Amino acid sequence: MAEYDLTLHMIPLLDRQLVFPLLEFVSTKGVYRAEDMLKAKYELLSHTNMVDFTGSLYRQIHDVDELPEEFAKKRAEVIRKLEESEQKTEHIREVIENPEVAGSLRQDKLQNMKLLGESYQCTPEMVLELYNFGQLQYNCGNYGGSADLLFHFSILSTDPELTLSAMWGKLASEILLGNWEVAYEDMLKLKETIEKTHFKSPTEQLQQRSWLLHWSLFVFFNHPKGRDGIVDTFLLPQYISTIQNACPWMLRYLTAAVVTNRRRRNMMQELVKIIEQTTYTYRDPVIEFVEALYVDFDFDRAASKLEQCEDVLDQDFFLTRAVDDFLENARFFFAEVYCRIHKRIDMVGLSKRLGMKQEACEKWIVKLIRDTRMDAKIDFKDNTVVMNPSYNPIYQQVIERTKALVFRSQVLNGAIDKRDSLSSKKPEQKQKNRQQQQQQQQHQKVGRKAHDNAVAAPVM
Amino acid sequence: MPRFFRGNESDSDSDYDSTSDSGASDVETQQQRSTVTSNRFANAAFDSDSDDENVKRVVKSAKEKQSEEITEVSKAILNAVRADEWKEVASDFDKVVGIAAKLSKTLKDQKLPRVYIRCLYELEEATERGRSKEELSKLNADVIRGFNKVKQRVRKYNKDFSKQIAEYKANPVVSEDESDGAAGAPGGQAALEQREPLKSKGKSRATEANSESESESDSGESESESSSEASSGPDDSWGSGSESESESESESESESENEREGEGATHARYSRWLKKEPTKKKVEVKKPAKKEKAQQRAAVQAAAPEEEGKEDDGFTTVGKGGKAAAKPVITAENLSKHLDSILESRGRKNTDKKEAVSKLEGLLSIAANPLQKAKVLMGLVSAQFDSSGNAQYTPIELWHKTQTTINELLSLLEANPKISIFETAEVAEDYNDFKYAGEAAGLRGSLISFVDRLDDEFTRSLQNIDPHTPEYVERMRDTVPLYVTIVRAQHYFERIGLKDSICRIVLRRLEHLYYRTDQVNAHVEANIAPLPGHGTSTIVPASAAGNMEAVIHSLCAFLYQNAEPLLRTRAMLMQIFNHALHKRYYVARDLLLMSHIQENVHQADVNTQVLYNRALAQLGLAAFRLGKIQEAFDHTLELVSSGRQRELLAQGVTQQRTQQLSPAEEQLQRQRQLPFHININLELLECVFLTSSMLIEIPYMASANTNPEARRAPVSRLFRRMLDFNERQVFIGPPENTRDHIMAAAKALATGDWESARDFVQDIKIWSLLPDCDEIKATLATRIQIEALRTYLFTYSTQFESVGLEELADMFGLSVAKVYSLLARMVYGGELQASIDEMSGVLVFSRASFEVSSRLQQTALTLANKVNTFADVNERVFELKINGGNPPGDRQQAGNEQGHRHQGERDGGRSNQQRGRDGQRGGRDGGNQQRKDGANGNGNANASGANRGRGARRGGPGGGGMRRGGGGRR
């Protein structure tokens, strides 16, 4: 299954320490050779300051008890540095943690710096030291400390580049700590900053965005609201273009998110369009499932792809927990398309395609019919599902098209009236206008309901 | 007069002068003595401006005219000032300043006429005097404006003349009698004396010798002569300088002759006043004599070059034949001088360019060391380029010669890495290059311009040769050597690191590569392998050798990083073209979209636009070859339906009935035209377009039954028009040309007769021009089957209750699975109001689709649509006229939601085809642009703006929303 493993794609766009959980996961799945994995982990962490852990990895790889001297040296060095930084930042940390100070800080960063400088003798160098200390802490694996420090730094610093970098550090720390709530907010902030900042070159912005896409996966698939968040974020035009330009494999996660998020069904159309445009650069079973279902309408292929999906998702660090959810929803989409197209459906065939027992399938279909208010009936005699496809008859179409006209004309009329009496009583008119509109809307809703009842042809 | 002799002649002149009889030197010494007196005279004379009416003169020199003019105008100004006519003063002042500028140029540092200075002074006085308000208010506006203008200008202008004005102030008396115009005896004499220096100056001006002071008068002439001998500056030879000057300047020989005559006359008349008359006379006599001799000599030389040596008695050595005679004179030591003199004559009138070439070739054999050789070669290349004259293109033979010379130069530079040619090199003033011993040396020159020119000439020759003759093919053979030269030049530039030149040469190289396929390019590229610098190039890494895609990519990548935007754009377009040529459609398209080139290409120069059009056309062809009909259609649509594809691709001129091109424009267009072998086959392009149109348009037309949108706007107007025209014909013969074939196929397709449609399309001969013709034909056949099926279903859906899937598969030669997939797609998309019965394997049409056919209902639907449009228009009118561009009232808040829901419902009933098309089209126009925006997020607003126009026009599902959104933004 190494074929569909995205770890290699993702490593360049993640932080060292964020990669670690990925590697851990992959090694438990046994996709790659265990020794290679160990080496990779060692290589990964040897550039951080987590000396002890690296040392134990070293021992595992080389199967020795004693560590080379450099480990001890490095350890001493790291500890020395930590102490040094701690001393240096002592003053400013005290100052910041003083609630009085926190209360007096304002939006304006320059003003804040001035305040700190005047009343508490904090120099910009000290603030910078916060950043360094935070980075050091992060490298040592002390994420809680680094998150705090970097947060303070990003509030105080006036250097936009370092601020951005501190925000990344904070996000990574929160992710590694597992504070999803905080991480989610941090990520949104970061997203905003990236959009607002003017980067020197478009490439740089592209890079920032693709980082964000990758890092956000940790958050989205762990935060309760993540499923909505990922769809909203990834489908933003700039992120779609980022996916298509820099990291098409992210399409898997987008697809999975859209499929599992049944409430946002209308996103499917958009997704299909993107998939159609992108499949020439990247494809995997998850995407191919959607492609087979919505582009080629090849149900057999879609079914077989769905089977593959199970394995692929299981091997994926982020999606492994969503496998069942995905399969359930994928079946739902499958059935929906199937029902839309067919008049009579053979239950045996369908259950086979969906990979279910016939009885379970029957139950499932009943549930489906109830959930979606499809106009369908199960015929036990032939063991079929009979659909009553409903088309908007022409008169209904005409009604629908002209329905809004009344409202629109009224608004227009109201606008003209308002304009006439604009000079005298502007606010009053506005309120009145709004009331009118609300009434109008209610009126319409009522009208529509009545109409629906009369026609008794609900549209899915 | 040929250049070749001029150099010699200057020699002979110097010889002549050095061995000249003592008379000349006598004259000089005498003149020097007389300078003092004449000097005084001159000064005096200058102060008192001559009254020209007193002297009857035949000819006036330009300078005299100017000084007269200046006097007159100055006086006019003075009068006008007194009369308060400031408007005239203003215009006169402008005039006089102009003349003064000219005059001061001719006079060098002589003083300007006194009256002029006086005029300036008076003006200053008058303007600075300050006027009271009342006084001003009496004058009319024009006058005041003039006054203010003059005041400002005078204040500014007089600063330069403050010294002279001060002088004038100090001694205004002289001017008094001058202005009276009184001409006493001394005055007259002075006037005459004043003319003398002017005259002599007029001549010595031609020599362009070092600036002499006016006091030097006549002696200046002879002195300049002798001094020019002593100095060996670049313009040392008086003879050549003056000769060429007098020839090239508008005052021809005859005029100067006249002048001399006139001079003689005045001399005769006023001789009694002149003390130094004898010496003057002698010089005057001597001058023409000398000149005549020179002319005579030149004439003889021109007539019989072989005799030149004998004729010139100044020479010590006499040889046979021109070159033999030159040899002893021109040695390695003085080669540079000769070279300079030849080069100087470049571009002058009456220069025999061919002679210059042969002379330089002679020099080449003399050149003693690489440095000299390089110098001569550079001169030779320019001379060879010059010698093509006014022909439409350089004669091929000459071109070959030039190329050889450039190659020689390149080999020389390759062999002597210490010598470098660049534009900012300092010109060495000393002529010791014969001592050159291999140290680093820089020569001023531009190798890139040579190569550019060579390439341009090649292109021009191809433009002018009839492409259907063997001559053209013959000419094409030179492509490879030319390419080799370019690559050599590139290596050279890389070595000496001329960034600008590297970029240009790399672009040249690309221009030779991009339009050819890899196989051809690989063949060409094989020729550069034996080059000395091969493999050392950093631009094209050695690993890329043999892989043409990599070579082109590395060349382009270099330009992307280093070149200026224009070159970058061009490189990008060429790479797109090349990718498309090799069927790498996606790569090419992504490059095009990511570059955002389409947004600003209309601001680019014409050549770049042509390149853009070519890239687009090629992209269309690539899409077609991959079977991407929709994309092929989109790419070629604008190009072909414009009807001006010839112009757009710079492949000729279409006859236009409506507008007549001016000859200049036509000329320009002809110049722009690309050589034939680079051209994209227009017929193929049209064929691709029409075939794509057919495959899209025919089912679309058929769906008009169920889809009212389809009835309104055709996808391809051009295709519709052709089809209509074809159908209106009474008798239709068997198809002959490409267009006929496609029309016949279209008609067959419309009736579902896919087999004959396929045959018609496959019969088109032009497919053979595509490299993978069979493959394309097969793809086309499948596409035709599919579209025929769709057309059939659209057309006859109302006539059936149900259709068997297997029957359909049978009818259209498709597999059942394929038919199933197609039907599913149509059903799901809402194109067909039907559903599949899985059990019995039939497509069941729903009753609703029958109802659509009811006439009344259709009309009602149309009415509803029209009313909707009406409401739209009303709203827009409101926005524009009443609300100042804002949407009416608060509709935006409450109404948006409403609108959305409404929109969504409407979409449901829309045909998927429409949507699909819009989506895909959006993919090209804006949507894709958006998605390929890269990091440039804010381009989106623009992109959707662009999309908006089309969406709205086509009434697609995106249209309404987009339009509304647009309204909000407005």
Tab-separated table of N, CA and C in Angstrom, chain B residues 25-127:
chain	number	residue	atom	x	y	z
B	25	SER	N	55.217	77.471	-46.269
B	25	SER	CA	55.681	77.845	-44.931
B	25	SER	C	55.890	79.348	-44.852
B	26	ASP	N	56.322	79.915	-45.973
B	26	ASP	CA	56.445	81.378	-46.008
B	26	ASP	C	55.101	82.006	-45.672
B	27	VAL	N	54.164	81.502	-46.349
B	27	VAL	CA	52.823	82.054	-46.140
B	27	VAL	C	52.444	81.983	-44.671
B	28	GLU	N	52.755	80.888	-44.147
B	28	GLU	CA	52.371	80.702	-42.753
B	28	GLU	C	53.022	81.747	-41.868
B	29	THR	N	54.324	81.866	-42.028
B	29	THR	CA	55.021	82.804	-41.145
B	29	THR	C	54.504	84.206	-41.345
B	30	GLN	N	54.305	84.534	-42.597
B	30	GLN	CA	53.792	85.871	-42.867
B	30	GLN	C	52.430	86.060	-42.224
B	31	GLN	N	51.691	85.058	-42.372
B	31	GLN	CA	50.350	85.170	-41.812
B	31	GLN	C	50.387	85.339	-40.316
B	32	GLN	N	51.280	84.598	-39.738
B	32	GLN	CA	51.363	84.728	-38.307
B	32	GLN	C	51.656	86.170	-37.912
B	33	ARG	N	52.497	86.761	-38.678
B	33	ARG	CA	52.810	88.145	-38.380
B	33	ARG	C	51.567	89.018	-38.547
B	34	SER	N	50.909	88.782	-39.641
B	34	SER	CA	49.768	89.641	-39.950
B	34	SER	C	48.594	89.383	-39.014
B	35	THR	N	48.635	88.318	-38.331
B	35	THR	CA	47.516	88.004	-37.430
B	35	THR	C	47.206	89.146	-36.483
B	36	VAL	N	48.284	89.717	-35.998
B	36	VAL	CA	48.092	90.781	-35.016
B	36	VAL	C	47.214	91.882	-35.584
B	37	THR	N	47.583	92.329	-36.747
B	37	THR	CA	46.811	93.421	-37.345
B	37	THR	C	45.395	92.973	-37.659
B	38	SER	N	45.321	91.875	-38.301
B	38	SER	CA	43.977	91.434	-38.715
B	38	SER	C	43.097	91.190	-37.500
B	39	ASN	N	43.778	90.786	-36.494
B	39	ASN	CA	43.058	90.555	-35.265
B	39	ASN	C	42.363	91.813	-34.788
B	40	ARG	N	43.160	92.840	-34.759
B	40	ARG	CA	42.599	94.093	-34.293
B	40	ARG	C	41.432	94.493	-35.173
B	41	PHE	N	41.677	94.355	-36.458
B	41	PHE	CA	40.618	94.692	-37.401
B	41	PHE	C	39.364	93.899	-37.119
B	42	ALA	N	39.634	92.657	-36.933
B	42	ALA	CA	38.479	91.776	-36.753
B	42	ALA	C	37.644	92.192	-35.562
B	43	ASN	N	38.343	92.517	-34.512
B	43	ASN	CA	37.605	92.918	-33.324
B	43	ASN	C	36.785	94.160	-33.566
B	44	ALA	N	37.462	95.100	-34.181
B	44	ALA	CA	36.763	96.353	-34.457
B	44	ALA	C	35.568	96.080	-35.356
B	45	ALA	N	35.862	95.260	-36.359
B	45	ALA	CA	34.819	95.006	-37.340
B	45	ALA	C	33.627	94.313	-36.700
B	46	PHE	N	33.925	93.552	-35.790
B	46	PHE	CA	32.841	92.806	-35.205
B	46	PHE	C	31.895	93.709	-34.443
B	47	ASP	N	32.470	94.634	-33.769
B	47	ASP	CA	31.634	95.553	-33.003
B	47	ASP	C	30.668	96.285	-33.911
B	48	SER	N	31.207	96.791	-34.992
B	48	SER	CA	30.308	97.514	-35.899
B	48	SER	C	29.755	96.541	-36.916
B	49	ASP	N	28.544	96.297	-36.780
B	49	ASP	CA	27.925	95.343	-37.698
B	49	ASP	C	27.914	95.925	-39.109
B	50	SER	N	28.271	95.097	-40.014
B	50	SER	CA	28.387	95.616	-41.381
B	50	SER	C	27.020	95.944	-41.952
B	51	ASP	N	27.021	96.976	-42.684
B	51	ASP	CA	25.778	97.300	-43.378
B	51	ASP	C	25.866	96.664	-44.746
B	52	ASP	N	25.096	95.650	-44.923
B	52	ASP	CA	25.337	94.812	-46.081
B	52	ASP	C	24.985	95.465	-47.398
B	53	GLU	N	24.108	96.444	-47.338
B	53	GLU	CA	23.691	97.061	-48.596
B	53	GLU	C	24.857	97.763	-49.287
B	54	ASN	N	25.812	98.141	-48.476
B	54	ASN	CA	26.958	98.834	-49.061
B	54	ASN	C	27.787	97.917	-49.930
B	55	VAL	N	27.823	96.711	-49.586
B	55	VAL	CA	28.660	95.792	-50.341
B	55	VAL	C	27.780	94.931	-51.217
B	56	LYS	N	28.131	94.920	-52.421
B	56	LYS	CA	27.363	94.079	-53.320
B	56	LYS	C	27.925	92.670	-53.219
B	57	ARG	N	27.082	91.772	-52.879
B	57	ARG	CA	27.613	90.437	-52.670
B	57	ARG	C	26.846	89.409	-53.467
B	58	VAL	N	27.537	88.471	-53.902
B	58	VAL	CA	26.880	87.434	-54.687
B	58	VAL	C	26.277	86.361	-53.772
B	59	VAL	N	27.059	85.974	-52.848
B	59	VAL	CA	26.628	84.853	-52.006
B	59	VAL	C	26.812	85.222	-50.550
B	60	LYS	N	25.871	84.809	-49.790
B	60	LYS	CA	26.015	84.994	-48.356
B	60	LYS	C	26.167	83.619	-47.720
B	61	SER	N	27.048	83.556	-46.782
B	61	SER	CA	27.155	82.279	-46.075
B	61	SER	C	25.988	82.172	-45.105
B	62	ALA	N	25.792	81.012	-44.672
B	62	ALA	CA	24.681	80.775	-43.743
B	62	ALA	C	24.820	81.644	-42.515
B	63	LYS	N	26.059	81.795	-42.146
B	63	LYS	CA	26.293	82.552	-40.934
B	63	LYS	C	25.930	84.010	-41.132
B	64	GLU	N	26.292	84.473	-42.281
B	64	GLU	CA	25.982	85.881	-42.540
B	64	GLU	C	24.483	86.097	-42.550
B	65	LYS	N	23.849	85.168	-43.188
B	65	LYS	CA	22.395	85.279	-43.216
B	65	LYS	C	21.849	85.350	-41.806
B	66	GLN	N	22.417	84.513	-41.028
B	66	GLN	CA	21.915	84.469	-39.650
B	66	GLN	C	22.176	85.774	-38.929
B	67	SER	N	23.362	86.292	-39.125
B	67	SER	CA	23.636	87.518	-38.371
B	67	SER	C	22.787	88.672	-38.891
B	68	GLU	N	22.536	88.633	-40.168
B	68	GLU	CA	21.641	89.670	-40.681
B	68	GLU	C	20.266	89.553	-40.058
B	69	GLU	N	19.853	88.329	-40.093
B	69	GLU	CA	18.517	88.066	-39.576
B	69	GLU	C	18.398	88.516	-38.126
B	70	ILE	N	19.433	88.166	-37.413
B	70	ILE	CA	19.389	88.468	-35.988
B	70	ILE	C	19.327	89.970	-35.781
B	71	THR	N	20.047	90.663	-36.623
B	71	THR	CA	20.047	92.125	-36.518
B	71	THR	C	18.640	92.655	-36.760
B	72	GLU	N	18.093	92.146	-37.837
B	72	GLU	CA	16.769	92.644	-38.203
B	72	GLU	C	15.744	92.385	-37.108
B	73	VAL	N	15.748	91.160	-36.684
B	73	VAL	CA	14.743	90.801	-35.690
B	73	VAL	C	14.967	91.584	-34.406
B	74	SER	N	16.229	91.726	-34.068
B	74	SER	CA	16.511	92.475	-32.855
B	74	SER	C	15.962	93.878	-32.956
B	75	LYS	N	16.161	94.445	-34.120
B	75	LYS	CA	15.649	95.801	-34.292
B	75	LYS	C	14.145	95.828	-34.194
B	76	ALA	N	13.550	94.832	-34.833
B	76	ALA	CA	12.087	94.759	-34.783
B	76	ALA	C	11.620	94.679	-33.338
B	77	ILE	N	12.371	93.928	-32.559
B	77	ILE	CA	11.978	93.797	-31.154
B	77	ILE	C	12.049	95.151	-30.470
B	78	LEU	N	13.152	95.835	-30.739
B	78	LEU	CA	13.327	97.126	-30.084
B	78	LEU	C	12.173	98.061	-30.422
B	79	ASN	N	11.816	98.061	-31.686
B	79	ASN	CA	10.700	98.913	-32.097
B	79	ASN	C	9.419	98.517	-31.398
B	80	ALA	N	9.217	97.199	-31.362
B	80	ALA	CA	7.977	96.714	-30.760
B	80	ALA	C	7.919	97.053	-29.284
B	81	VAL	N	9.084	96.980	-28.646
B	81	VAL	CA	9.106	97.301	-27.219
B	81	VAL	C	8.670	98.740	-27.013
B	82	ARG	N	9.202	99.574	-27.868
B	82	ARG	CA	8.841	100.990	-27.713
B	82	ARG	C	7.359	101.200	-27.917
B	83	ALA	N	6.795	100.429	-28.857
B	83	ALA	CA	5.374	100.619	-29.150
B	83	ALA	C	4.471	99.799	-28.239
B	84	ASP	N	5.079	99.116	-27.249
B	84	ASP	CA	4.308	98.279	-26.310
B	84	ASP	C	3.563	97.127	-26.982
B	85	GLU	N	4.091	96.677	-28.088
B	85	GLU	CA	3.427	95.536	-28.754
B	85	GLU	C	4.019	94.243	-28.214
B	86	TRP	N	3.624	93.872	-27.038
B	86	TRP	CA	4.328	92.782	-26.374
B	86	TRP	C	4.071	91.422	-26.990
B	87	LYS	N	2.951	91.338	-27.600
B	87	LYS	CA	2.655	90.049	-28.217
B	87	LYS	C	3.667	89.738	-29.326
B	88	GLU	N	3.919	90.776	-30.108
B	88	GLU	CA	4.904	90.581	-31.171
B	88	GLU	C	6.286	90.368	-30.587
B	89	VAL	N	6.551	91.125	-29.536
B	89	VAL	CA	7.858	90.983	-28.923
B	89	VAL	C	8.074	89.530	-28.517
B	90	ALA	N	7.031	88.971	-27.951
B	90	ALA	CA	7.170	87.596	-27.482
B	90	ALA	C	7.536	86.665	-28.619
B	91	SER	N	6.821	86.795	-29.737
B	91	SER	CA	7.099	85.875	-30.829
B	91	SER	C	8.470	86.175	-31.448
B	92	ASP	N	8.765	87.455	-31.567
B	92	ASP	CA	10.065	87.814	-32.134
B	92	ASP	C	11.190	87.338	-31.236
B	93	PHE	N	10.937	87.432	-29.973
B	93	PHE	CA	11.992	87.040	-29.033
B	93	PHE	C	12.311	85.543	-29.183
B	94	ASP	N	11.249	84.790	-29.312
B	94	ASP	CA	11.470	83.360	-29.520
B	94	ASP	C	12.311	83.131	-30.759
B	95	LYS	N	11.976	83.900	-31.776
B	95	LYS	CA	12.662	83.735	-33.045
B	95	LYS	C	14.133	84.075	-32.885
B	96	VAL	N	14.363	85.191	-32.245
B	96	VAL	CA	15.723	85.681	-32.176
B	96	VAL	C	16.573	84.753	-31.294
B	97	VAL	N	15.967	84.212	-30.308
B	97	VAL	CA	16.730	83.294	-29.458
B	97	VAL	C	17.140	82.073	-30.259
B	98	GLY	N	16.200	81.625	-31.089
B	98	GLY	CA	16.506	80.481	-31.933
B	98	GLY	C	17.663	80.768	-32.871
B	99	ILE	N	17.591	81.909	-33.497
B	99	ILE	CA	18.661	82.260	-34.440
B	99	ILE	C	19.975	82.409	-33.694
B	100	ALA	N	19.898	83.020	-32.554
B	100	ALA	CA	21.122	83.258	-31.799
B	100	ALA	C	21.771	81.930	-31.416
B	101	ALA	N	20.956	81.001	-31.085
B	101	ALA	CA	21.506	79.696	-30.719
B	101	ALA	C	22.259	79.098	-31.895
B	102	LYS	N	21.628	79.231	-33.083
B	102	LYS	CA	22.277	78.688	-34.281
B	102	LYS	C	23.567	79.438	-34.551
B	103	LEU	N	23.434	80.731	-34.456
B	103	LEU	CA	24.565	81.576	-34.807
B	103	LEU	C	25.730	81.322	-33.853
B	104	SER	N	25.390	81.213	-32.592
B	104	SER	CA	26.487	81.009	-31.645
B	104	SER	C	27.150	79.668	-31.900
B	105	LYS	N	26.430	78.767	-32.479
B	105	LYS	CA	27.041	77.482	-32.805
B	105	LYS	C	28.025	77.669	-33.955
B	106	THR	N	27.577	78.390	-34.956
B	106	THR	CA	28.465	78.596	-36.095
B	106	THR	C	29.626	79.509	-35.735
B	107	LEU	N	29.350	80.406	-34.853
B	107	LEU	CA	30.415	81.338	-34.488
B	107	LEU	C	31.385	80.733	-33.484
B	108	LYS	N	31.034	79.587	-32.999
B	108	LYS	CA	31.796	79.002	-31.883
B	108	LYS	C	31.868	80.029	-30.765
B	109	ASP	N	33.071	80.421	-30.361
B	109	ASP	CA	33.069	81.348	-29.232
B	109	ASP	C	33.246	82.815	-29.667
B	110	GLN	N	32.903	83.059	-30.859
B	110	GLN	CA	32.850	84.463	-31.244
B	110	GLN	C	31.694	85.137	-30.546
B	111	LYS	N	31.789	86.409	-30.484
B	111	LYS	CA	30.695	87.101	-29.803
B	111	LYS	C	29.495	87.230	-30.721
B	112	LEU	N	28.383	87.316	-30.139
B	112	LEU	CA	27.169	87.514	-30.914
B	112	LEU	C	27.091	88.979	-31.316
B	113	PRO	N	26.334	89.268	-32.316
B	113	PRO	CA	26.239	90.655	-32.774
B	113	PRO	C	25.840	91.598	-31.638
B	114	ARG	N	26.432	92.699	-31.700
B	114	ARG	CA	26.240	93.678	-30.658
B	114	ARG	C	24.767	94.074	-30.523
B	115	VAL	N	24.147	94.189	-31.680
B	115	VAL	CA	22.772	94.657	-31.658
B	115	VAL	C	21.877	93.666	-30.913
B	116	TYR	N	22.287	92.450	-30.981
B	116	TYR	CA	21.511	91.433	-30.285
B	116	TYR	C	21.633	91.617	-28.779
B	117	ILE	N	22.865	91.827	-28.379
B	117	ILE	CA	23.084	92.047	-26.952
B	117	ILE	C	22.304	93.282	-26.495
B	118	ARG	N	22.320	94.230	-27.355
B	118	ARG	CA	21.623	95.450	-26.994
B	118	ARG	C	20.130	95.175	-26.823
B	119	CYS	N	19.666	94.406	-27.764
B	119	CYS	CA	18.251	94.068	-27.719
B	119	CYS	C	17.916	93.376	-26.398
B	120	LEU	N	18.794	92.439	-26.029
B	120	LEU	CA	18.563	91.741	-24.770
B	120	LEU	C	18.528	92.723	-23.612
B	121	TYR	N	19.486	93.631	-23.676
B	121	TYR	CA	19.599	94.600	-22.599
B	121	TYR	C	18.332	95.435	-22.492
B	122	GLU	N	17.910	95.923	-23.642
B	122	GLU	CA	16.728	96.777	-23.659
B	122	GLU	C	15.502	96.030	-23.142
B	123	LEU	N	15.421	94.824	-23.592
B	123	LEU	CA	14.289	94.019	-23.161
B	123	LEU	C	14.264	93.873	-21.643
B	124	GLU	N	15.442	93.602	-21.136
B	124	GLU	CA	15.528	93.422	-19.701
B	124	GLU	C	15.104	94.702	-18.995
B	125	GLU	N	15.640	95.792	-19.512
B	125	GLU	CA	15.290	97.087	-18.937
B	125	GLU	C	13.781	97.276	-18.943
B	126	ALA	N	13.233	97.024	-20.136
B	126	ALA	CA	11.808	97.302	-20.314
B	126	ALA	C	10.947	96.414	-19.411
B	127	THR	N	11.349	95.200	-19.296
B	127	THR	CA	10.504	94.299	-18.502
B	127	THR	C	10.704	94.491	-17.012
